[in-house]
Short mmCIF file of C-alpha atoms in Angstrom, two decimals:
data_model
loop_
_atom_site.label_atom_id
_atom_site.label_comp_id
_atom_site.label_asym_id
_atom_site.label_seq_id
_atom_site.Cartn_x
_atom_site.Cartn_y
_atom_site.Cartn_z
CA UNK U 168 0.00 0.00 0.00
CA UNK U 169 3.23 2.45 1.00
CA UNK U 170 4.50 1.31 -1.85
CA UNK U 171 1.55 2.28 -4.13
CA UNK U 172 1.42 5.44 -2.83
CA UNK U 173 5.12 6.22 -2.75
CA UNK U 174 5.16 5.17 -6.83
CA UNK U 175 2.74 7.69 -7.06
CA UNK U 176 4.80 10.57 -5.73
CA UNK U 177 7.71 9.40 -7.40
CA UNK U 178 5.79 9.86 -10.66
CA UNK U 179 4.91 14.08 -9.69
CA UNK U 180 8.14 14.62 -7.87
CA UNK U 181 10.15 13.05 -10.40
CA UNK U 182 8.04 13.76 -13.48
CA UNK U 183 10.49 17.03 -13.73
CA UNK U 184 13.98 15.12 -13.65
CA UNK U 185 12.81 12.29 -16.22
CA UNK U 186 11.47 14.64 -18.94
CA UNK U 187 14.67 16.21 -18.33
CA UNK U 188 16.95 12.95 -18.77
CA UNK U 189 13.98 11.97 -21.72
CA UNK U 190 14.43 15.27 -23.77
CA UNK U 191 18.13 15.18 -22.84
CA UNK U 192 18.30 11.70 -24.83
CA UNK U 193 16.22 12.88 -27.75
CA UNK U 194 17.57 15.98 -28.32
CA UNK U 195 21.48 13.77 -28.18
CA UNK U 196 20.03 11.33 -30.62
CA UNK U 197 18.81 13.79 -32.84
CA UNK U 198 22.20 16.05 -32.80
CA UNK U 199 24.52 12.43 -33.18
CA UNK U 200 22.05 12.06 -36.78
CA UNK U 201 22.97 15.58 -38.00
CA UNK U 202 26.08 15.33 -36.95
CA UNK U 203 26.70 12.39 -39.18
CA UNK U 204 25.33 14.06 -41.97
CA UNK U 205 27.20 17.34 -41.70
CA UNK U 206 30.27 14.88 -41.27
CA UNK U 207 29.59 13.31 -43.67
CA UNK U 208 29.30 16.00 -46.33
CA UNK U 209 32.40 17.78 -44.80
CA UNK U 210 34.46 14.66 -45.20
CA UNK U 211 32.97 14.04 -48.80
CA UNK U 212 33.89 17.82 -49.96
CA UNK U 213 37.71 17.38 -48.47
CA UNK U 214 38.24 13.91 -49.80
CA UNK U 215 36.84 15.55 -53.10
CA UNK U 216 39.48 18.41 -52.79
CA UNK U 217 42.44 16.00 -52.05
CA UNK U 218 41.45 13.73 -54.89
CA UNK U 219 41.25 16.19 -57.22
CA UNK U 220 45.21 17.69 -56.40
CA UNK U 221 46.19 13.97 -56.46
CA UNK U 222 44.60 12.97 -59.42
CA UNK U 223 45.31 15.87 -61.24
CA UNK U 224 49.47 15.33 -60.59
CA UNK U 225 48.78 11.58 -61.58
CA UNK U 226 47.22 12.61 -64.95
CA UNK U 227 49.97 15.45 -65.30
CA UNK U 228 52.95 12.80 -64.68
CA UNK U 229 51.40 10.14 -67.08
CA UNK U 230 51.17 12.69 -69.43
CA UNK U 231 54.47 14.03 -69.80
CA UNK U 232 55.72 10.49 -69.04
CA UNK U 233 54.66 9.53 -72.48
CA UNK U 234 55.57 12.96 -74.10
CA UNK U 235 58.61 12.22 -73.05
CA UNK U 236 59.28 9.01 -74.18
CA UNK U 237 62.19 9.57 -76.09
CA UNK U 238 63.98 11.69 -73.96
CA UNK U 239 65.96 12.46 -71.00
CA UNK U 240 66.01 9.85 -67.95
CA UNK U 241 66.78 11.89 -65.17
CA UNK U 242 63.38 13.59 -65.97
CA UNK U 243 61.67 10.17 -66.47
CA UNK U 244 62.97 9.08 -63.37
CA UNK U 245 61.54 12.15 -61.49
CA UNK U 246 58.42 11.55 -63.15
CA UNK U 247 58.26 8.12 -62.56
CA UNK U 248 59.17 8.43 -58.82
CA UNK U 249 55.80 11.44 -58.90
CA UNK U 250 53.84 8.78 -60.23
CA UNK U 251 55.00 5.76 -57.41
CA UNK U 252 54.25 7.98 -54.74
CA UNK U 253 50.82 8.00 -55.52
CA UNK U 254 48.81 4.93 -54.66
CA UNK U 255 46.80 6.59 -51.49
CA UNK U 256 43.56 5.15 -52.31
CA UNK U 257 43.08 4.04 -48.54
CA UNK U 258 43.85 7.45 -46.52
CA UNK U 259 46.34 6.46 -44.40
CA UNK U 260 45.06 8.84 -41.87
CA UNK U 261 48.63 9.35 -40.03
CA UNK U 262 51.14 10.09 -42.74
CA UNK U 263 48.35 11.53 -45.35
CA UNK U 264 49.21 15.27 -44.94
CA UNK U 265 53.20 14.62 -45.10
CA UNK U 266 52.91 12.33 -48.11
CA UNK U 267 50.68 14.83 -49.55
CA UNK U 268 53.45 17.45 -48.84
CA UNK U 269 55.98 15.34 -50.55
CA UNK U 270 53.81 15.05 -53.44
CA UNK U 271 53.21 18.44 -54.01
CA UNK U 272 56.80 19.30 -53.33
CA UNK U 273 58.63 16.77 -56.08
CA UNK U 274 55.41 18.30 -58.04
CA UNK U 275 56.89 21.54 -58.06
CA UNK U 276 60.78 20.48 -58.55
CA UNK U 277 59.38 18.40 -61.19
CA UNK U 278 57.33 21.37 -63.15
CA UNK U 279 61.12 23.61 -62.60
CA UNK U 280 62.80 20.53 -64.48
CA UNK U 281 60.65 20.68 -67.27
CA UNK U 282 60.36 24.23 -67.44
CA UNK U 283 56.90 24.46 -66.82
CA UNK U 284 55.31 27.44 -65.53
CA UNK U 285 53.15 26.21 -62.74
CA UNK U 286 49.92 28.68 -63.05
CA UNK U 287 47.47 25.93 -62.25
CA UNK U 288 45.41 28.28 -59.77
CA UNK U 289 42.32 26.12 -60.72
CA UNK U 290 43.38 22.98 -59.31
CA UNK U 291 46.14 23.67 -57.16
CA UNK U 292 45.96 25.22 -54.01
CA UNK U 293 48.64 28.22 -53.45
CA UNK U 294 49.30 30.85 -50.61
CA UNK U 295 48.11 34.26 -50.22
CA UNK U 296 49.34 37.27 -52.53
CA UNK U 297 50.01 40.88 -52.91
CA UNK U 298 50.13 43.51 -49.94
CA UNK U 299 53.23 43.47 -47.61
CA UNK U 300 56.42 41.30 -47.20
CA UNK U 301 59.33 40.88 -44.74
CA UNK G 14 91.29 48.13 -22.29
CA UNK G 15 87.07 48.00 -22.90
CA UNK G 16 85.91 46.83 -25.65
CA UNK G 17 84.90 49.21 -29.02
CA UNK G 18 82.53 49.72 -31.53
CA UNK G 19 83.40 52.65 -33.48
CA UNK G 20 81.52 53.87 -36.08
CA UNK G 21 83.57 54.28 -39.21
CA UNK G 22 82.03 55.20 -42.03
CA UNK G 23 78.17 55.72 -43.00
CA UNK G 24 76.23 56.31 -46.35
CA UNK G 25 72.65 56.04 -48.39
CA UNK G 26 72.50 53.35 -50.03
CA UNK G 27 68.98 52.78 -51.46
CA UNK G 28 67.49 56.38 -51.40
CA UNK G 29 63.81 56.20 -50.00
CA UNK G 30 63.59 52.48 -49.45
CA UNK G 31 64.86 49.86 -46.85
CA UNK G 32 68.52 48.35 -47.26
CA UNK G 33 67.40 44.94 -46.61
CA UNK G 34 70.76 43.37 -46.65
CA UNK G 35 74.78 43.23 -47.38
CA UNK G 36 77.33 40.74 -48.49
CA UNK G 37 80.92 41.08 -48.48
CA UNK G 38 82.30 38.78 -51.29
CA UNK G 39 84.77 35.89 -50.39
CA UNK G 40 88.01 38.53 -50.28
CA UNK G 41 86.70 41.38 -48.56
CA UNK G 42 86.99 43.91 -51.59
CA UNK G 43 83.49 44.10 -52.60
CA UNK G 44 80.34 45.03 -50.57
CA UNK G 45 76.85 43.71 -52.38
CA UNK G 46 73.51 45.81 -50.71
CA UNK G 47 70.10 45.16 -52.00
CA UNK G 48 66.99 46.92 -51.14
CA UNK G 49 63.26 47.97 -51.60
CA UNK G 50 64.33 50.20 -54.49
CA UNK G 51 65.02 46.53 -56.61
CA UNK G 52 68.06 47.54 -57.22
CA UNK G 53 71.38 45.62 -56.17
CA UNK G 54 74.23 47.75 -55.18
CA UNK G 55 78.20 46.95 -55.60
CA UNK G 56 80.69 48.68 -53.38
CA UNK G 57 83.91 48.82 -53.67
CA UNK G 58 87.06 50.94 -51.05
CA UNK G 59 88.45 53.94 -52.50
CA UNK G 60 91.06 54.83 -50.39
CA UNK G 61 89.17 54.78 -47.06
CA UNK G 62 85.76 55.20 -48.28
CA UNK G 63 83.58 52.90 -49.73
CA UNK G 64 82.00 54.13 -53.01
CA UNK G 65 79.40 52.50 -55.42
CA UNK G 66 80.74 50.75 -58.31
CA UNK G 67 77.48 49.61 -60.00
CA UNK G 68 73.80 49.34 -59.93
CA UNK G 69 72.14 46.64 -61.33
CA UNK G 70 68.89 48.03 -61.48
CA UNK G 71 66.79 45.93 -64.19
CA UNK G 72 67.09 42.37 -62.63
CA UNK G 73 63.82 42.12 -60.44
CA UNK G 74 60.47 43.55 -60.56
CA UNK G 75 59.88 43.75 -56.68
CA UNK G 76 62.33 44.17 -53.77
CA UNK G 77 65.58 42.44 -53.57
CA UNK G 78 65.64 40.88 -50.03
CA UNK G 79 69.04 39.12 -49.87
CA UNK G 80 72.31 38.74 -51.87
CA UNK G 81 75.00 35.82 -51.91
CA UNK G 82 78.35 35.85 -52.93
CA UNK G 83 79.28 32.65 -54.53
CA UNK G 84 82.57 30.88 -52.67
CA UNK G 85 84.60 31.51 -55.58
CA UNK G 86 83.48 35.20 -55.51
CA UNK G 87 82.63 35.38 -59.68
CA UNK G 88 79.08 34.85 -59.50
CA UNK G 89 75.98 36.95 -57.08
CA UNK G 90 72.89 35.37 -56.48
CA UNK G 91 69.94 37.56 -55.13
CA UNK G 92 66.15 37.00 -53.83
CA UNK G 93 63.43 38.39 -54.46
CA UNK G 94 59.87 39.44 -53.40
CA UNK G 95 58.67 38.98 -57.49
CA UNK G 96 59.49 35.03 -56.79
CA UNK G 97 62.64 35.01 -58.73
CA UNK G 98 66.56 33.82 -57.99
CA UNK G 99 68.66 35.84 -60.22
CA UNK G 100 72.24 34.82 -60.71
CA UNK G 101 74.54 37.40 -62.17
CA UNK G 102 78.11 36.83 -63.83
CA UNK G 103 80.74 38.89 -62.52
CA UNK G 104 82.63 40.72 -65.52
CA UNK G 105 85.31 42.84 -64.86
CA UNK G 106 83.56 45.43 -63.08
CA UNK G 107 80.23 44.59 -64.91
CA UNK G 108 77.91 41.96 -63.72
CA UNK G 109 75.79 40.22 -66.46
CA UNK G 110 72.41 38.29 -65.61
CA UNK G 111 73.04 34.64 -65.98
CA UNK G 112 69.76 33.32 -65.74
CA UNK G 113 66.83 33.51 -63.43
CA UNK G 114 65.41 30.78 -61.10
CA UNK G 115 61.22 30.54 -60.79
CA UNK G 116 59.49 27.94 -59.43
CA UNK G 117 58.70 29.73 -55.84
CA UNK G 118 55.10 30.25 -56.02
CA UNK G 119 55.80 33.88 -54.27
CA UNK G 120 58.26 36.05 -52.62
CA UNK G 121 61.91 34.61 -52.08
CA UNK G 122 62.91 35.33 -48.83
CA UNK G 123 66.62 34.33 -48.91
CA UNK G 124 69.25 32.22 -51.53
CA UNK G 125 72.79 30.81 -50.39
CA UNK G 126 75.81 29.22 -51.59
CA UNK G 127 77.08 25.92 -50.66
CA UNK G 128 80.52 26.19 -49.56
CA UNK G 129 81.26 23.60 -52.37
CA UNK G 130 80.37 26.08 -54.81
CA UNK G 131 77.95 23.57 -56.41
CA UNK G 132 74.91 24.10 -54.94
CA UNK G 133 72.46 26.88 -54.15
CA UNK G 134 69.21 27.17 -51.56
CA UNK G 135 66.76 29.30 -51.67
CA UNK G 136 63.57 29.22 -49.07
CA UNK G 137 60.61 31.40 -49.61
CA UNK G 138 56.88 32.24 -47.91
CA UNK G 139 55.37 29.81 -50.13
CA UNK G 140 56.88 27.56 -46.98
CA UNK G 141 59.11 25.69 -48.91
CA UNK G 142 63.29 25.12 -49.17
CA UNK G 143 64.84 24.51 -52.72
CA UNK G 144 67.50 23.00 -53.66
CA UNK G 145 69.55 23.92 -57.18
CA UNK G 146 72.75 22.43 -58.08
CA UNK G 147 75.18 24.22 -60.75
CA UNK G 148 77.17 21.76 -63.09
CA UNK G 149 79.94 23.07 -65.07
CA UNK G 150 78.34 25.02 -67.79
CA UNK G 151 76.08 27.24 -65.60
CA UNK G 152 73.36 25.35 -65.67
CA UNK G 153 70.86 25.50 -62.84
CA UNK G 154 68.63 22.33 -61.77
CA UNK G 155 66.41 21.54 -58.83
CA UNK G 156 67.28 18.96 -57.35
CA UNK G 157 65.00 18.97 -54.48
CA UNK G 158 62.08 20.99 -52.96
CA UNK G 159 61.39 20.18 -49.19
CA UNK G 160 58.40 21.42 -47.18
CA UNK G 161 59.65 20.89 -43.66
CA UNK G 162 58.14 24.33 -42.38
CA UNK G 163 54.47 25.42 -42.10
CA UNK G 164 54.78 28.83 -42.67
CA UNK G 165 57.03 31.49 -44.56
CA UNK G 166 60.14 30.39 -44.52
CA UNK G 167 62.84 33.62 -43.61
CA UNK G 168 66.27 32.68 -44.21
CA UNK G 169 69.20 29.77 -44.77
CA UNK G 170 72.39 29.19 -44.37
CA UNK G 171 74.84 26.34 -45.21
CA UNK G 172 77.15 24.82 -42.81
CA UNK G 173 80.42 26.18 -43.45
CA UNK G 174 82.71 22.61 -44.09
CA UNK G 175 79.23 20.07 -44.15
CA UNK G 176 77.30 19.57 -46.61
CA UNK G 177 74.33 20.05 -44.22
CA UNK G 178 71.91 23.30 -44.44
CA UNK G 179 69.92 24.85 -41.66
CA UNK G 180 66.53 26.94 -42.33
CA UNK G 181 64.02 28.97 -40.39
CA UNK G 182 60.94 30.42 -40.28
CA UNK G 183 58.01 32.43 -39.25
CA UNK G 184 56.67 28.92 -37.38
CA UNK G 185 59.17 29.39 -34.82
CA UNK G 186 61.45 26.26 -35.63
CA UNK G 187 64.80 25.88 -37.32
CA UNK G 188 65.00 22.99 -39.56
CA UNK G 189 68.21 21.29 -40.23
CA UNK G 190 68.63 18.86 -43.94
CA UNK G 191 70.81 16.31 -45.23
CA UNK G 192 71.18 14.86 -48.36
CA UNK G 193 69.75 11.09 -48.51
CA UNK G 194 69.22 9.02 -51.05
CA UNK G 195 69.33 11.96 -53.83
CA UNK G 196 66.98 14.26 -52.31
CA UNK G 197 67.20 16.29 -49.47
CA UNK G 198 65.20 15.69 -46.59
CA UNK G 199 64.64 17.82 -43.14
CA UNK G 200 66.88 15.53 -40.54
CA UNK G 201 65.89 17.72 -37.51
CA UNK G 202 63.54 20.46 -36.03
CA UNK G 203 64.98 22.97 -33.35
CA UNK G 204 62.20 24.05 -31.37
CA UNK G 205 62.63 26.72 -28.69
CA UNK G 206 61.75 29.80 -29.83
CA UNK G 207 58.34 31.45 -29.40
CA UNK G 208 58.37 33.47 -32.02
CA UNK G 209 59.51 34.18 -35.77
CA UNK G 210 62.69 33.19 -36.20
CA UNK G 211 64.35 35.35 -38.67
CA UNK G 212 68.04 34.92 -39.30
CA UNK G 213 71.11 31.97 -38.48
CA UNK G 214 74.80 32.26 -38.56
CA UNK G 215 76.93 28.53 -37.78
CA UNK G 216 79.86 29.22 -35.63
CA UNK G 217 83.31 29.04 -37.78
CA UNK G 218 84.10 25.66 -36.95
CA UNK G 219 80.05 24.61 -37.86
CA UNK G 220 79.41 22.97 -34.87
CA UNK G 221 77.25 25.66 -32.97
CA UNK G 222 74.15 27.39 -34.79
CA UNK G 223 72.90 30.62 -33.25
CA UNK G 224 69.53 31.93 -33.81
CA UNK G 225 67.76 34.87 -33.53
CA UNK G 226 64.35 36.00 -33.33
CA UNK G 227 61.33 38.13 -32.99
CA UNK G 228 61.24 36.85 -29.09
CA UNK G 229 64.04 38.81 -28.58
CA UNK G 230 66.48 36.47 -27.70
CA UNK G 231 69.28 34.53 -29.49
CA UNK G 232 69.81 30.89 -29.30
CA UNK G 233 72.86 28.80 -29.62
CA UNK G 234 72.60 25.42 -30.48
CA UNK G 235 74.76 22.29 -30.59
CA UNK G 236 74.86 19.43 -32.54
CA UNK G 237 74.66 16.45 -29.68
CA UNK G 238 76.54 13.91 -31.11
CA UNK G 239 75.54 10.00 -29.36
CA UNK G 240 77.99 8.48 -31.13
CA UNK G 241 75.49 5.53 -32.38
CA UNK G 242 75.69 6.25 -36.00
CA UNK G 243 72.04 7.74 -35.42
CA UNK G 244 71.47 10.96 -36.06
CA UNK G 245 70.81 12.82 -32.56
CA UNK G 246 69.99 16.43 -33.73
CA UNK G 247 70.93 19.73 -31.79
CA UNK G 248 69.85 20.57 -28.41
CA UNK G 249 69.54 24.47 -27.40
CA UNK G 250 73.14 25.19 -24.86
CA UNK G 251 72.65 28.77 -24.12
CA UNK G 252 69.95 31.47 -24.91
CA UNK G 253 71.38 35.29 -24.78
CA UNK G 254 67.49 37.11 -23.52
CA UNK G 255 66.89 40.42 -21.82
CA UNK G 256 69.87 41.57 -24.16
CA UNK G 257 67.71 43.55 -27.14
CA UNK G 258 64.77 45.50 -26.70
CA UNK G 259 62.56 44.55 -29.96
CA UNK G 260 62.81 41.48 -32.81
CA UNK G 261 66.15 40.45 -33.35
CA UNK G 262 66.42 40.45 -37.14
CA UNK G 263 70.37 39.14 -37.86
CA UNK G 264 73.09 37.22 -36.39
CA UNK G 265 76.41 36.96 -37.66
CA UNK G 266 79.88 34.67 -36.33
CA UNK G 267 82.77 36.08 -36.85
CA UNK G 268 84.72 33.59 -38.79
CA UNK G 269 88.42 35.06 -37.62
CA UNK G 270 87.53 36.48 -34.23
CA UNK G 271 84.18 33.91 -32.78
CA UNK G 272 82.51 37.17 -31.71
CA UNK G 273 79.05 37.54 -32.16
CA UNK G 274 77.11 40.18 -33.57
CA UNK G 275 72.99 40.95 -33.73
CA UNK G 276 70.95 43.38 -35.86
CA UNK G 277 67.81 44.61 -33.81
CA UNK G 278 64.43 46.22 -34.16
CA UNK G 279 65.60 48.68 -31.69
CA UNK G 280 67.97 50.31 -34.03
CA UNK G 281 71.13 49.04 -31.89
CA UNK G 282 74.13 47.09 -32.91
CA UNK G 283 75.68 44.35 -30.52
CA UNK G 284 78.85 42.13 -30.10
CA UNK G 285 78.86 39.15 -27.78
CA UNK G 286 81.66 37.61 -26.69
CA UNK G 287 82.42 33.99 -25.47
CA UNK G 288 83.15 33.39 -22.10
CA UNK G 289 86.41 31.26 -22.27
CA UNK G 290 86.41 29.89 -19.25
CA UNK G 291 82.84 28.39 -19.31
CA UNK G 292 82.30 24.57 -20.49
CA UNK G 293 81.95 24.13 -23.95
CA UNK G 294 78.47 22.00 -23.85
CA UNK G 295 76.96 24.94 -22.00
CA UNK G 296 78.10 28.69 -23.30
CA UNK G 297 78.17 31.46 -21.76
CA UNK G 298 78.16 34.95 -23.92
CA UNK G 299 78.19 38.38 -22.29
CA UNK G 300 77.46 41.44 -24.03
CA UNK G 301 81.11 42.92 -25.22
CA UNK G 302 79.98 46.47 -27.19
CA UNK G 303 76.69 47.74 -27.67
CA UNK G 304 75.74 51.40 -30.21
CA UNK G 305 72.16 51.46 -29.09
CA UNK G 306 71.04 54.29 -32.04
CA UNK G 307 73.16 52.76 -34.39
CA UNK G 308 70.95 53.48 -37.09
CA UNK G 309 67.45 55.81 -36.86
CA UNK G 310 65.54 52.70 -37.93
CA UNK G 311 65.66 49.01 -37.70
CA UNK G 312 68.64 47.48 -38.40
CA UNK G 313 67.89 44.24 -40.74
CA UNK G 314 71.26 42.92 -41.84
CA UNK G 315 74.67 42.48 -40.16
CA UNK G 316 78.29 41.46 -41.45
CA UNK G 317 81.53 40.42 -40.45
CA UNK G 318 84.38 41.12 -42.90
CA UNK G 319 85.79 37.98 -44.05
CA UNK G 320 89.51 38.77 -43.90
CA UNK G 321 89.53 41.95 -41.38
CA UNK G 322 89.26 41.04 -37.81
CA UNK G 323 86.45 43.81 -36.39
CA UNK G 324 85.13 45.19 -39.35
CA UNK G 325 81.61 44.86 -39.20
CA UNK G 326 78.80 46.36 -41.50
CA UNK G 327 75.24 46.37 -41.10
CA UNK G 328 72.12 48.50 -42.76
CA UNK G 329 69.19 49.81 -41.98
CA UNK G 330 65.30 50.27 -42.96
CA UNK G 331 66.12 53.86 -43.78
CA UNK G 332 68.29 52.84 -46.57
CA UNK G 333 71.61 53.48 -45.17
CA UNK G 334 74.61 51.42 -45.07
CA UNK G 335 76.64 51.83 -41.72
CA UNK G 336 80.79 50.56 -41.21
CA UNK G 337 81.69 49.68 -37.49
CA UNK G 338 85.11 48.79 -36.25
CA UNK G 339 85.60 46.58 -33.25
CA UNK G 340 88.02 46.42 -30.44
CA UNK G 341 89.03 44.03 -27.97
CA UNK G 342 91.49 43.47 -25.66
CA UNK G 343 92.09 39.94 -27.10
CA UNK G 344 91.74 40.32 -30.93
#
């Protein structure tokens, strides 16, 4: 009979805490689904980006690989060693932004080797410009 | 007897712009200054003056910020802010424009020789460090392009005997490369300072680097050897603070005398000198001669004379070119 009545109490006196604790799980639920979708999207858009700069040097390296079939070695070899450096399908989460670094660098020696003026502002990212230097 | 710093001799060098830096070439005769006015300025003594000799005016589009003497003293490499290297062919008393290195994606902070004469660095804010070698004909090729820092990149320096270079930057870190394999790759990262660091100088026999930087203070570091066949890196043995009021822009070793001289934001010139007495693994340096308005601006470059013991020169943001003798009781 105590009991009875104390359950009913417990349902007023609590009622306040467990809608609490009830919207508290809801409202977590709901934020973990849109958090996976903003993730999601965000993680599509950057894996877009760095696929795009990766492919982009693999295309470029095939390209004058075969242009340059006749010709010098030490450039092939350059080339070749661009190309070999490529195969991050799986993102390697820990060494992904030095490899990436790497790549872009022997990009760049690669472009000075072949006298290539590197104005590929549509597909490669570069720093800042104009105003003041030190 | 105390120890000097007299001024000796002081001129205009780049009229309305900043003299961002001078070069003596490898026998002392010449003095190269380049500035905001993108021209490159040759010096030469006349008696006991200095006068100009040429101006090589045409080479860059945007400030020169740093010139190099090659080790053989024929050929002058300089930076520049319009992403260029320019090397120039010393004729007579003419200098003739080589050929010009691009590949920095933006301003080229600073280029230096190899003491080997065969290769050339050159570091710029795009945040990376490039390597050029020369072969006998005068022709330039990369040979490696390292992105060790992760921000503008402000000067570098060879090791004087090594064939090791050394690298810093507005991230706060000095990087140190080797050569493996056929490309060059950053071997170590000096952390320590809190702030840019904007200029290195190796001690004459190589094995100290000292640093300098916008946190005021000056670092000397030392390569820590374990003996392993490893490579241990350098560990920070003595940092010269409450010395300079404002950014510490240059650093130079004496390679005759081991004295030690800074360019500062405050517009004053200093010369450390090395306690003898103190153990080698941890310097100690105590300020020797100080010319606190040695310029009216900031001083930005700073220069022992190869083959005179205490001549110094250093310039200045208001263009001007400034000649210092120093005196010690034990030079």
């Amino acid at each position: 009979m105590s009991r009875e009545s104390d359950d009913l109490f417990d349902c007023i006196v609590m009622a306040d805490d467990r809608f609490h604790v009830e919207g508290y799980r809801e409202g977590f639920n709901e934020g973990t689904r849109q958090g996976m979708i903003d993730g999601r999207k965000h993680g599509a858009s950057h894996g877009a980006k760095l696929s795009m700069e990766v492919s982009f040097y693999y295309g470029f390296g095939i390209t004058w690989k075969c242009l340059l079939q006749n010709n010098a070695t030490l450039i092939k070899q350059s080339l070749l060693g661009l190309i070999q450096k490529f195969p991050h399908k799986d993102p390697q989460f820990e060494n992904l932004q030095e490899d990436m670094e790497k790549v872009r660098a022997k990009f760049r020696q690669v472009c000075s080797l072949l006298n290539v003026p590197t104005d590929f502002s549509d597909y490669v990212k570069s720093g800042g410009s104009g105003g003041m230097s030190f | 007897m105390k120890d000097t710093l007299a001024l000796v001799q002081k001129f205009n060098a780049h009229p309305d712009s900043r003299c961002w830096y001078v070069a003596w070439n490898p026998n002392g005769m010449l003095l190269a200054s380049c500035g905001g006015d993108r021209a490159i300025r040759i010096w030469g003594r006349e008696g006991d003056s200095w006068e100009c000799k040429t101006v090589l005016q045409d080479g860059h589009q945007r400030t020169v910020r740093k010139v190099a003497w090659s080790p053989c003293g024929n050929y002058l490499a300089s930076a520049s802010f319009d992403a260029t290297t320019c090397i120039w062919k010393k004729k007579n008393d003419d200098f003739e424009c080589l050929t010009v290195l691009e590949g920095h994606e933006n301003e080229v902070k600073c280029v230096a020789w190899a003491p080997s004469g065969n290769l050339l660095a050159t570091c710029s804010r795009d945040k990376s460090v490039w390597i050029w070698e020369v072969d006998e004909e005068d022709e330039y090729e990369c040979v490696s392009v390292v992105n060790a820092h992760t921000q503008d990149v402000k000067h570098v320096v060879w090791h004087p005997t090594q064939e090791l270079l050394a690298s810093c930057s507005y991230d706060n870190n000095v990087c140190v490369y080797k050569e493996e394999d056929d490309d060059w790759e950053c071997r170590a990262t000096l952390e320590g300072h809190t702030s840019t660091v904007w200029g290195l100088s190796f001690d004459p026999s190589g094995q100290r680097l000292a640093s300098c930087s916008d946190d005021r203070t000056v670092k000397i570091w030392k390569e820590c050897n374990t003996g392993e066949g490893a490579y241990a890196g350098w560990k920070c043995v003595c940092t010269l603070s409450g010395f300079h009021g404002r950014t510490v822009y240059d650093v130079a070793w004496c390679p005759l005398t081991g004295a030690l001289a800074t360019a500062c934001g405050d517009d004053g010139v200093r010369v450390f000198k090395e306690d003898e007495t103190a153990d080698p693994d941890q310097p100690i340096f105590f300020l020797s001669a100080h010319v606190p308005k040695a310029h009216a601006q900031d001083v930005n470059c700073i220069a022992w004379h190869p083959k005179e013991a205490g001549l110094l020169v250093s310039c200045s943001d208001n263009g001007e070119i400034a000649l210092w003798n120093y005196q010690s009781e034990n030079i």
